[in-house]
XYZ file of C-alpha atoms in Angstrom:
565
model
C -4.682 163.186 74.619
C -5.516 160.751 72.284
C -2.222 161.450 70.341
C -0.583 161.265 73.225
C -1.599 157.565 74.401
C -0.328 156.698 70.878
C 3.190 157.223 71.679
C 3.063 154.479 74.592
C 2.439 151.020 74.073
C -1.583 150.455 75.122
C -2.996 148.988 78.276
C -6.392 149.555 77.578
C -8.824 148.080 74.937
C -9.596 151.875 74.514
C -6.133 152.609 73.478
C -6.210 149.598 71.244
C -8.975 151.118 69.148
C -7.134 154.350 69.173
C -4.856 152.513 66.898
C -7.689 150.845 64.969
C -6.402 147.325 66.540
C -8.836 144.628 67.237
C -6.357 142.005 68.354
C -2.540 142.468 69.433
C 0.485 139.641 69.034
C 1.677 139.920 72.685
C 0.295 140.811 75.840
C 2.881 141.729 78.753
C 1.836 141.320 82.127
C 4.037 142.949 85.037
C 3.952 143.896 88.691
C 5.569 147.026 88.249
C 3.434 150.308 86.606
C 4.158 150.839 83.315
C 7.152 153.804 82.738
C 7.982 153.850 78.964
C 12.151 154.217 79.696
C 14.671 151.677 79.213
C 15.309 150.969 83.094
C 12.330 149.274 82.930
C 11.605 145.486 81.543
C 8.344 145.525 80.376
C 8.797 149.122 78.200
C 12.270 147.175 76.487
C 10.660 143.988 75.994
C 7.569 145.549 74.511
C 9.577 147.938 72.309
C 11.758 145.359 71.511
C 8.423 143.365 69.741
C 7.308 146.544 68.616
C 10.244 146.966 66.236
C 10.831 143.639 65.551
C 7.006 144.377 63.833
C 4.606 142.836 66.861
C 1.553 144.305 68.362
C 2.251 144.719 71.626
C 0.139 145.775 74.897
C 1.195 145.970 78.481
C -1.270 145.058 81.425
C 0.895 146.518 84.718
C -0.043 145.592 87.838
C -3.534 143.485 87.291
C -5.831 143.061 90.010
C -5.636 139.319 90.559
C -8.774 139.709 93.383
C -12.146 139.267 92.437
C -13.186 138.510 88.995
C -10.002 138.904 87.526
C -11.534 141.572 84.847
C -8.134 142.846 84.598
C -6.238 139.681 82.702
C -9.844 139.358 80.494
C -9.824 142.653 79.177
C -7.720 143.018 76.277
C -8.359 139.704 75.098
C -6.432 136.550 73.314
C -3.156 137.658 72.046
C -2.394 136.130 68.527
C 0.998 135.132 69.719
C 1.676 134.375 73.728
C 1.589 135.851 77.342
C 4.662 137.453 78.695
C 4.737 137.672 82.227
C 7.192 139.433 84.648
C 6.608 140.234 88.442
C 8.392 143.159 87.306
C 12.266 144.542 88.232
C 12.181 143.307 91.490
C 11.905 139.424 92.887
C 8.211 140.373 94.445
C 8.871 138.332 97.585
C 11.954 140.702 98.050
C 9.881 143.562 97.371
C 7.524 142.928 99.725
C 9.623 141.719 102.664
C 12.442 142.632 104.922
C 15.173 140.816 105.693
C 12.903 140.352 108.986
C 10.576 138.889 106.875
C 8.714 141.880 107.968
C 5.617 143.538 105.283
C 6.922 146.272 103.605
C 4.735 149.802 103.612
C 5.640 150.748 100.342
C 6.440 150.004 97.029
C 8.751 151.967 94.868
C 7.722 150.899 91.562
C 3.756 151.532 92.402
C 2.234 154.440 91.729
C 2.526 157.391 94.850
C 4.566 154.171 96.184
C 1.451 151.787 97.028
C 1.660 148.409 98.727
C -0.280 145.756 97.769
C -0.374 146.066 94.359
C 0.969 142.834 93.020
C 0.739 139.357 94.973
C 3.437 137.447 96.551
C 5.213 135.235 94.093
C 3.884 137.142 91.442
C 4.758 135.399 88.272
C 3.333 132.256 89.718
C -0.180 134.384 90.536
C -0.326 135.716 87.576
C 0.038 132.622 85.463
C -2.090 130.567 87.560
C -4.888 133.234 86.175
C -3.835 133.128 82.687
C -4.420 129.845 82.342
C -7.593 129.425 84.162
C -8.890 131.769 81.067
C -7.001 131.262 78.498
C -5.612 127.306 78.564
C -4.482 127.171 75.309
C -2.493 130.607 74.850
C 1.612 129.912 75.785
C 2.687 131.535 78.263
C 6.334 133.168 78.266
C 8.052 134.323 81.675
C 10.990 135.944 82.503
C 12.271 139.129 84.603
C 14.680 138.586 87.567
C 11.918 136.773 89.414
C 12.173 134.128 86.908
C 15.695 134.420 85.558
C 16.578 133.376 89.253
C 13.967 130.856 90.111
C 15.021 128.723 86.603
C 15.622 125.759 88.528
C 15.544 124.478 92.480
C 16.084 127.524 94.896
C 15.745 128.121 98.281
C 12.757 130.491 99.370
C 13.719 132.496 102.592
C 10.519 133.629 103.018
C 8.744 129.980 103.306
C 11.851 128.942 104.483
C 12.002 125.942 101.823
C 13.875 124.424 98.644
C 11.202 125.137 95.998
C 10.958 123.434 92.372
C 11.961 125.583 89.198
C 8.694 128.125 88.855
C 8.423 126.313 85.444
C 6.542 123.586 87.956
C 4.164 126.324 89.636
C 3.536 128.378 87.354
C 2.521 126.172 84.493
C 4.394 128.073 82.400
C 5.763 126.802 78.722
C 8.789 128.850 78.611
C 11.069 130.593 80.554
C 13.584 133.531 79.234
C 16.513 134.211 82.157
C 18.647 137.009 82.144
C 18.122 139.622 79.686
C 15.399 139.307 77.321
C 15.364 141.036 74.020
C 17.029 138.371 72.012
C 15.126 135.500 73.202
C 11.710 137.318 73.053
C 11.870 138.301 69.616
C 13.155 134.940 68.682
C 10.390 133.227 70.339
C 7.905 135.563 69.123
C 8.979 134.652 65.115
C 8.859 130.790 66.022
C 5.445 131.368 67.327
C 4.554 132.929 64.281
C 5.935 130.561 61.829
C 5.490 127.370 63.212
C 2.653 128.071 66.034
C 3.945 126.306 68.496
C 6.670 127.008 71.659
C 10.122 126.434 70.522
C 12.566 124.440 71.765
C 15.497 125.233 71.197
C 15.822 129.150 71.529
C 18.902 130.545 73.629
C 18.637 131.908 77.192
C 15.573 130.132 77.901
C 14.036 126.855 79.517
C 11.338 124.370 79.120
C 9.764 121.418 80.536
C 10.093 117.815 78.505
C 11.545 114.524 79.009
C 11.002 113.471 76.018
C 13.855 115.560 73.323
C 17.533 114.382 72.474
C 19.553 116.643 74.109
C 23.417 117.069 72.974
C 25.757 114.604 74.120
C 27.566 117.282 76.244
C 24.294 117.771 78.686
C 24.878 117.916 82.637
C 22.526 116.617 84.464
C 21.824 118.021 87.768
C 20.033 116.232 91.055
C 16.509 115.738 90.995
C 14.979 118.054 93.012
C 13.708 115.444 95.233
C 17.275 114.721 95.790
C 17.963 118.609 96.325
C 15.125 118.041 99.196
C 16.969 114.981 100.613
C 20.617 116.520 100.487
C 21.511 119.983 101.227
C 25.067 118.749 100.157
C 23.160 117.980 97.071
C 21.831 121.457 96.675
C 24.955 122.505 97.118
C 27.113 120.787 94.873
C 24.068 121.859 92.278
C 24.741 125.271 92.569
C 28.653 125.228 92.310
C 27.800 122.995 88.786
C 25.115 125.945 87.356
C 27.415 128.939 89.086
C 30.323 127.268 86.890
C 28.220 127.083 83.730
C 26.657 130.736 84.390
C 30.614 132.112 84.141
C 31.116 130.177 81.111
C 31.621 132.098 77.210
C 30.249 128.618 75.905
C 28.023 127.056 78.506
C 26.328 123.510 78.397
C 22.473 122.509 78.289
C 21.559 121.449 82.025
C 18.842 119.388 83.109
C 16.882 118.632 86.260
C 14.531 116.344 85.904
C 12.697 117.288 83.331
C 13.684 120.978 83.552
C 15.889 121.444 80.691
C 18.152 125.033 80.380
C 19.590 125.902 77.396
C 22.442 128.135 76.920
C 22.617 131.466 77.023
C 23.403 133.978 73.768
C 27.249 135.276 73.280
C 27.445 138.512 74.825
C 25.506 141.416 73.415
C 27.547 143.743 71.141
C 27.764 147.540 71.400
C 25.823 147.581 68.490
C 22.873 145.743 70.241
C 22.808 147.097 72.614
C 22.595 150.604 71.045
C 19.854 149.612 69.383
C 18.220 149.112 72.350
C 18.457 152.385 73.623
C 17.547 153.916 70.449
C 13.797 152.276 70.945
C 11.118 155.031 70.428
C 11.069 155.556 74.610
C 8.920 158.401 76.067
C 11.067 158.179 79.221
C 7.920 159.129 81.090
C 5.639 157.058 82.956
C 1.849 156.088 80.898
C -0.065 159.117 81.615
C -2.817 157.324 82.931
C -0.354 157.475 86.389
C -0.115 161.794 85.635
C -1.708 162.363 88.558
C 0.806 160.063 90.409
C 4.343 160.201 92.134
C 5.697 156.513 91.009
C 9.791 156.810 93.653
C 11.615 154.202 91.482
C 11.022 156.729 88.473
C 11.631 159.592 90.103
C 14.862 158.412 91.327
C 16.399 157.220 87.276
C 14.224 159.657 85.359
C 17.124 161.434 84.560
C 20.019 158.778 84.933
C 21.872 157.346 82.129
C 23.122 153.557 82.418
C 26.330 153.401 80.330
C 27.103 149.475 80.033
C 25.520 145.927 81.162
C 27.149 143.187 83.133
C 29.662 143.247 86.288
C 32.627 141.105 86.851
C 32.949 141.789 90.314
C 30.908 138.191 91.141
C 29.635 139.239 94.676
C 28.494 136.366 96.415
C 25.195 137.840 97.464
C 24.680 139.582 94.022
C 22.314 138.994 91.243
C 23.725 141.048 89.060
C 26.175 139.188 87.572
C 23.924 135.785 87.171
C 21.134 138.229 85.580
C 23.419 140.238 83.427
C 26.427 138.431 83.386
C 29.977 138.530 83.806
C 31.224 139.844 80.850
C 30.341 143.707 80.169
C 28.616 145.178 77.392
C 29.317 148.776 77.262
C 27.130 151.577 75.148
C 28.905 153.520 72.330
C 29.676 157.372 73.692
C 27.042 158.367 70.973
C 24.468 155.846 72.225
C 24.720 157.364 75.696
C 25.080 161.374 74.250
C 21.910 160.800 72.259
C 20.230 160.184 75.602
C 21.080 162.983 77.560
C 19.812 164.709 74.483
C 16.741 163.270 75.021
C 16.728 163.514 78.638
C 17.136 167.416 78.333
C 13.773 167.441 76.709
C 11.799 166.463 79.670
C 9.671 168.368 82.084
C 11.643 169.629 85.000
C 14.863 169.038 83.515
C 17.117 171.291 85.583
C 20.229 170.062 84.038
C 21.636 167.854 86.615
C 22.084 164.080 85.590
C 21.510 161.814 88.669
C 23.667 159.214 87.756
C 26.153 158.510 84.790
C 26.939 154.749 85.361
C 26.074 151.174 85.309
C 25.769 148.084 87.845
C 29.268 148.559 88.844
C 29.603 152.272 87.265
C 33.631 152.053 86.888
C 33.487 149.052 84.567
C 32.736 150.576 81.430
C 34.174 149.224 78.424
C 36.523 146.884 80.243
C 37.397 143.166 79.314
C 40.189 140.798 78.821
C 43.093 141.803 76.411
C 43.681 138.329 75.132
C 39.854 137.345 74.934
C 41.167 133.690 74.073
C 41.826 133.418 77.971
C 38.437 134.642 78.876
C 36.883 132.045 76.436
C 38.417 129.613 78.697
C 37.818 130.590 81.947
C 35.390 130.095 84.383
C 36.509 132.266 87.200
C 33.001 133.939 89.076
C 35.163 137.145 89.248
C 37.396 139.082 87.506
C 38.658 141.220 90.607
C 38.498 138.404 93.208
C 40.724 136.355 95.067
C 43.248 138.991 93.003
C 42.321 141.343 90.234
C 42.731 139.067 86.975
C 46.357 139.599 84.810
C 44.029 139.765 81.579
C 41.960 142.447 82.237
C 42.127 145.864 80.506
C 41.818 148.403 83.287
C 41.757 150.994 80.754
C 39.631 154.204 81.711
C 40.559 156.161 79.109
C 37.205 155.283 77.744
C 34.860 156.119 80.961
C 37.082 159.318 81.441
C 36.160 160.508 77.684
C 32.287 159.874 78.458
C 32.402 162.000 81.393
C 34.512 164.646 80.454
C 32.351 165.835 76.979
C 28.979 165.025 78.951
C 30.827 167.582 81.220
C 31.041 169.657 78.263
C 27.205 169.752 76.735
C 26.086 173.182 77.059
C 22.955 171.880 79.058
C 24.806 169.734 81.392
C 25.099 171.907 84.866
C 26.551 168.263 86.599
C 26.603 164.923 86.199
C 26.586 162.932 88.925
C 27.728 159.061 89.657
C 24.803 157.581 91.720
C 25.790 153.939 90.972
C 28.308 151.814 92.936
C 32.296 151.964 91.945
C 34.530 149.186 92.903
C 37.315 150.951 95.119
C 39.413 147.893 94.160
C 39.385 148.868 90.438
C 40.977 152.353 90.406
C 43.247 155.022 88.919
C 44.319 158.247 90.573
C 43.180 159.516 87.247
C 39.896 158.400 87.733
C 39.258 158.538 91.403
C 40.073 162.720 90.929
C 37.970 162.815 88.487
C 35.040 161.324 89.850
C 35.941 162.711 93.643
C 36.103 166.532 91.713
C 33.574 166.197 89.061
C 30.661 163.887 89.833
C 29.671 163.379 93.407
C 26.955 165.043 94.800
C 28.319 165.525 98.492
C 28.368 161.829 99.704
C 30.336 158.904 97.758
C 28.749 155.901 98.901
C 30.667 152.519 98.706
C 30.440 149.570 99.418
C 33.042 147.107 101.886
C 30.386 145.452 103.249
C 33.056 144.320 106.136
C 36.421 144.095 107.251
C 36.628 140.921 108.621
C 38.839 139.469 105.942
C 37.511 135.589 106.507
C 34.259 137.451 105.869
C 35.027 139.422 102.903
C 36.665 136.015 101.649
C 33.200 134.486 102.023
C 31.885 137.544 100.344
C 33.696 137.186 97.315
C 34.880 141.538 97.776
C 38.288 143.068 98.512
C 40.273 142.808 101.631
C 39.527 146.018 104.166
C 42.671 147.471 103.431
C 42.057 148.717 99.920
C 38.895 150.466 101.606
C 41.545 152.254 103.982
C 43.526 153.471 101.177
C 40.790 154.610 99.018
C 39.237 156.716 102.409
C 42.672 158.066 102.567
C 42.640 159.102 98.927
C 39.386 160.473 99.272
C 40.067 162.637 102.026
C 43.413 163.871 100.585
C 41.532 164.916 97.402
C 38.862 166.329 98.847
C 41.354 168.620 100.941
C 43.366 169.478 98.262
C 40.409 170.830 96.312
C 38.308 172.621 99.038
C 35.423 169.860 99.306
C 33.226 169.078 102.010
C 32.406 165.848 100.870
C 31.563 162.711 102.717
C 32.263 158.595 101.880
C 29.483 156.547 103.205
C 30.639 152.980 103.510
C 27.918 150.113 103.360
C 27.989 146.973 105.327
C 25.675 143.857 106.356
C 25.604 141.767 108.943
C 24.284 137.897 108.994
C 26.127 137.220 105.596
C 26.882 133.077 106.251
C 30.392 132.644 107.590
C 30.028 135.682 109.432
C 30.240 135.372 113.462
C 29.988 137.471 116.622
C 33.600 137.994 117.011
C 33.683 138.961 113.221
C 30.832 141.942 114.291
C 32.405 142.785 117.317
C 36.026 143.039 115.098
C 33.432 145.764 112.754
C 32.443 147.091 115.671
C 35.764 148.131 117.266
C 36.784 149.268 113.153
C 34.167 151.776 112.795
C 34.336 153.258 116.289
C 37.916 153.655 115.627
C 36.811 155.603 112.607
C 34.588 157.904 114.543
C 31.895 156.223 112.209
C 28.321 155.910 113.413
C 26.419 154.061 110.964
C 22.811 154.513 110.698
C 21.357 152.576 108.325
C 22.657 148.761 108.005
C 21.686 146.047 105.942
C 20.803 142.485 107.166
C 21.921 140.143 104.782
C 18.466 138.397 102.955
C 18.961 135.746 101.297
C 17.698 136.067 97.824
C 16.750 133.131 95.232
C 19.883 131.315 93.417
C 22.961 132.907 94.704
C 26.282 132.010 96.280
C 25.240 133.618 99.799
C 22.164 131.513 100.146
C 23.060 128.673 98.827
C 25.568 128.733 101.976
C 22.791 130.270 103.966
C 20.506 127.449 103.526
C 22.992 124.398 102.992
C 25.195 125.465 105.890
C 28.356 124.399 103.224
C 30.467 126.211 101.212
C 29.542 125.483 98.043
C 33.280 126.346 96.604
C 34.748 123.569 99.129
C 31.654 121.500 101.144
C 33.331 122.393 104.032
C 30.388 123.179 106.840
C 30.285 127.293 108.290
C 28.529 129.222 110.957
C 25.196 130.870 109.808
C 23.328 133.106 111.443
C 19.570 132.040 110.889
C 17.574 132.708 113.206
C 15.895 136.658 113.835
C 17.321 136.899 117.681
C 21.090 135.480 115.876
C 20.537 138.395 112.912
C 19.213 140.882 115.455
C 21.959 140.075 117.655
C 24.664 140.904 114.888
C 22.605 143.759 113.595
C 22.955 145.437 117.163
C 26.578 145.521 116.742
C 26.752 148.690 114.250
C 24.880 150.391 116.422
C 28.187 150.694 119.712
C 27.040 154.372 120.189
C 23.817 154.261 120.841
C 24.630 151.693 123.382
C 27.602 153.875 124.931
C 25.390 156.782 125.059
C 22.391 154.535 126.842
C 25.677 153.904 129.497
C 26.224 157.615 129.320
């Protein structure tokens, strides 16, 4: 057992002394439980440090009741604190769109609510420093990444500061981590004190030149004055976040540095070639933890998505511009993968954010070091970009190939709009496991503007295609389209227009998503402003729960026809 626990990163002072450490560099606190696989942010960070030649422990999910025994018991780290609230935003973790408690949580062990607190990150600091006041503290995760500077908070229902102001923290890492971390970490080490003036991250200090090319954003007293404000804000850091060379911004005395170039193959190869178990710690053996169960054996091919939903974070987290795995990188995987316990030789999914992207980009990349556009697909699919999927088709067909391989399946989301008829058979034949689920969202086409996705039509034609290739090749396979309701813009007429679309399909939906507005994108932005941020011109938004209920009860024609009935 002992030999065992060796293999994972500790989380116990026990396991610390298994490895004959009395002190460690970096301890990573996180809301989620502590899986060792690279779908995970707390197992990449801390294997990131690990190789880069740090000590590293993870403390997941501390009790932050009582008398806080949990953040005490490992100690001072020599270095810092890294906190995440783990891969979710906990406040959308815990709550529907309803605003409604959630019963379970999918990262937890045996799916447990109540775990972690609301507005995690900001808990957890708040502890750290009541204990330890003069260790740094480090955040990041997509709780932080999207809560960098003023956001609106659905579920108090105000414009909140950057969590830099709660939280106390001294530095904040957004989007993905490994380069900053590691980075930070050396500074640390060297110089022992927070830097500065590391990529990707952002500080607190009035105080330091900054370059002569710095925006400067509204106060956020302003912010709280001026919705229009807010507004204009977020078209300013949504301009900057599309950006190949993007400017320092400031607000107040928030400053945000910017980001690293896009990660290279290489990179992120090395990444995936960390030392992962691909197993949750076994102190959770006795324990059914859903969010593992559903990637243990899923293989993410690239990073990034150009699509640029308007209600996505994907894109602001990730970024725009892709950063796809080598086919060895992703072989070596499976390889591993095979070795598991209960392997059965199915791969759940072989994809990505948006899983058709892989390996795409501009031809002439001196146009997409220019441009700002949010998306590559969207109000037209750009000139400049390579739709070539010679590459994606190559990946699938010698995974089909591997002697262990019985099927390998394509759980993530595809972009209908960004297709071949190569492609589409080959994913419609090869790697869908009875239902294709996609995503239109609606058909309304003022909507779908609003949205930032493709006009209903292409969904049409790709149903068509899907049925016709099902048919031709004997399959009794099903597409399951997605939509919400609420999204800002969206009005009754525009539901009742869905309404009368999927009854005319013979499609009875029965699961539906109400839009929530989540920290820092497009959607809330116009959600909370009442503008669109692109133009400042003024649209309808559904706010309150009878307005959302009242939309929401429009995918659901047939259960009133049959209450008629």
């Amino acid at each position: 057992m002992a030999e065992d626990l060796k293999l994972y990163l500790p989380t116990t002072r026990k396991e610390m002394e298994i490895r004959g450490w009395e002190e460690v560099d970096v301890i990573l606190f996180s809301g989620d439980a502590y899986i060792d696989h690279p779908q995970f942010g707390a197992a990449v960070i801390g294997r990131t440090l690990q190789a880069a030649g740090y000590r590293v422990a993870v403390v997941p999910q501390p009790d932050w009741h009582g008398d806080h025994r949990d953040f005490k018991k490992l100690g001072r780290p020599r270095l810092f604190f890294a906190v995440s609230a783990g891969c979710m935003d906990s406040m959308v973790n815990h709550y529907t769109a309803n605003k409604r408690r959630r019963s379970d949580d999918a990262f937890s062990p045996d799916g447990r609510a109540g775990l972690r607190p609301d507005y995690c990150t900001i808990t957890y600091c708040k502890i750290l420093r009541q204990y330890f006041p003069e260790v740094p503290i480090v955040i990041g995760g997509i709780e932080a990444s999207m809560r960098r500077l003023a956001h609106y908070d659905y579920w108090s229902d105000r414009l909140m500061p950057s969590i830099l102001v709660d939280s106390k923290a001294d530095l904040l890492i957004y989007g993905m981590g490994e380069r900053p971390i590691v980075d930070i970490a050396n500074s640390i080490r060297d110089r022992g004190e927070v830097p500065h003036n590391i990529p990707q991250t952002a500080y607190r200090c009035d105080t330091e030149p900054l370059p002569d090319d710095t925006i400067r954003l509204f106060g956020y007293a302003e912010e709280q004055q001026s919705k229009r404000k807010h507004a204009m804000d977020f078209r300013v850091i949504e301009h900057e976040s599309n950006l190949r060379h993007a400017h320092t911004l400031v607000q107040d005395d928030i400053v945000v540095n910017p980001p690293y170039e896009t990660m290279s193959t290489e990179q992120l190869d090395a990444v995936y070639d960390l030392p992962f178990m691909y197993r949750p710690h076994p102190k959770y053996n006795a324990h059914r933890i859903p969010a593992y169960e559903m990637i243990r054996f899923s293989v993410c091919m690239h990073r990034g998505c150009f699509g640029g939903c308007s209600f996505c974070t994907i894109s602001a987290h990730q970024g725009k511009a892709i950063t796809s795995r080598s086919k060895a990188s992703i072989l070596r995987q499976i390889d591993r993968l095979k070795d598991l316990p209960d392997w059965k030789g199915y791969l759940s999914d072989l994809g990505g954010p948006s899983a058709n992207m892989y390996e795409m980009h501009g031809r002439d990349m001196s146009l997409c070091e220019r441009c700002a556009r949010p998306s590559c697909l969207q109000p037209a699919v750009c000139p400049n970009l390579n739709r070539d999927f010679k590459p994606i088709l190559d990946v699938y067909r010698t995974v089909d190939r591997l002697p262990y391989i019985k099927k390998a399946f394509v759980g993530s989301g595809i972009r209908y709009d960004l297709m071949s008829e190569e492609y589409g058979r080959q994913l419609i034949t090869r790697h869908v496991s009875g239902r294709l689920k996609v995503a239109p969202e609606h058909c309304s086409d003022n909507v779908l503007r609003l949205m930032r996705k493709p006009s209903w039509k292409h969904y049409l034609e790709f149903r068509d295609f899907f049925l016709r290739v099902c048919e031709e090749n004997g399959l009794k396979q099903q597409l399951i389209p997605y939509f919400i309701s609420s999204h800002p813009g969206c009005t009754s007429r525009d539901m009742q227009l869905l309404a009368d679309e999927t009854r005319r399909m013979h499609y009875r939906p029965e699961q539906v998503q109400d839009f929530t507005p989540t920290p820092m994108t497009l959607a809330t932005t116009m959600f909370y402003t009442g503008l669109n941020p692109e133009t400042l011109e003024p649209l309808y938004v559904a706010r309150t729960a009878q307005d959302k209920q009242q939309q929401n009860r429009y995918f659901f024609w047939w259960k009133q026809n049959d209450e008629k009935a």
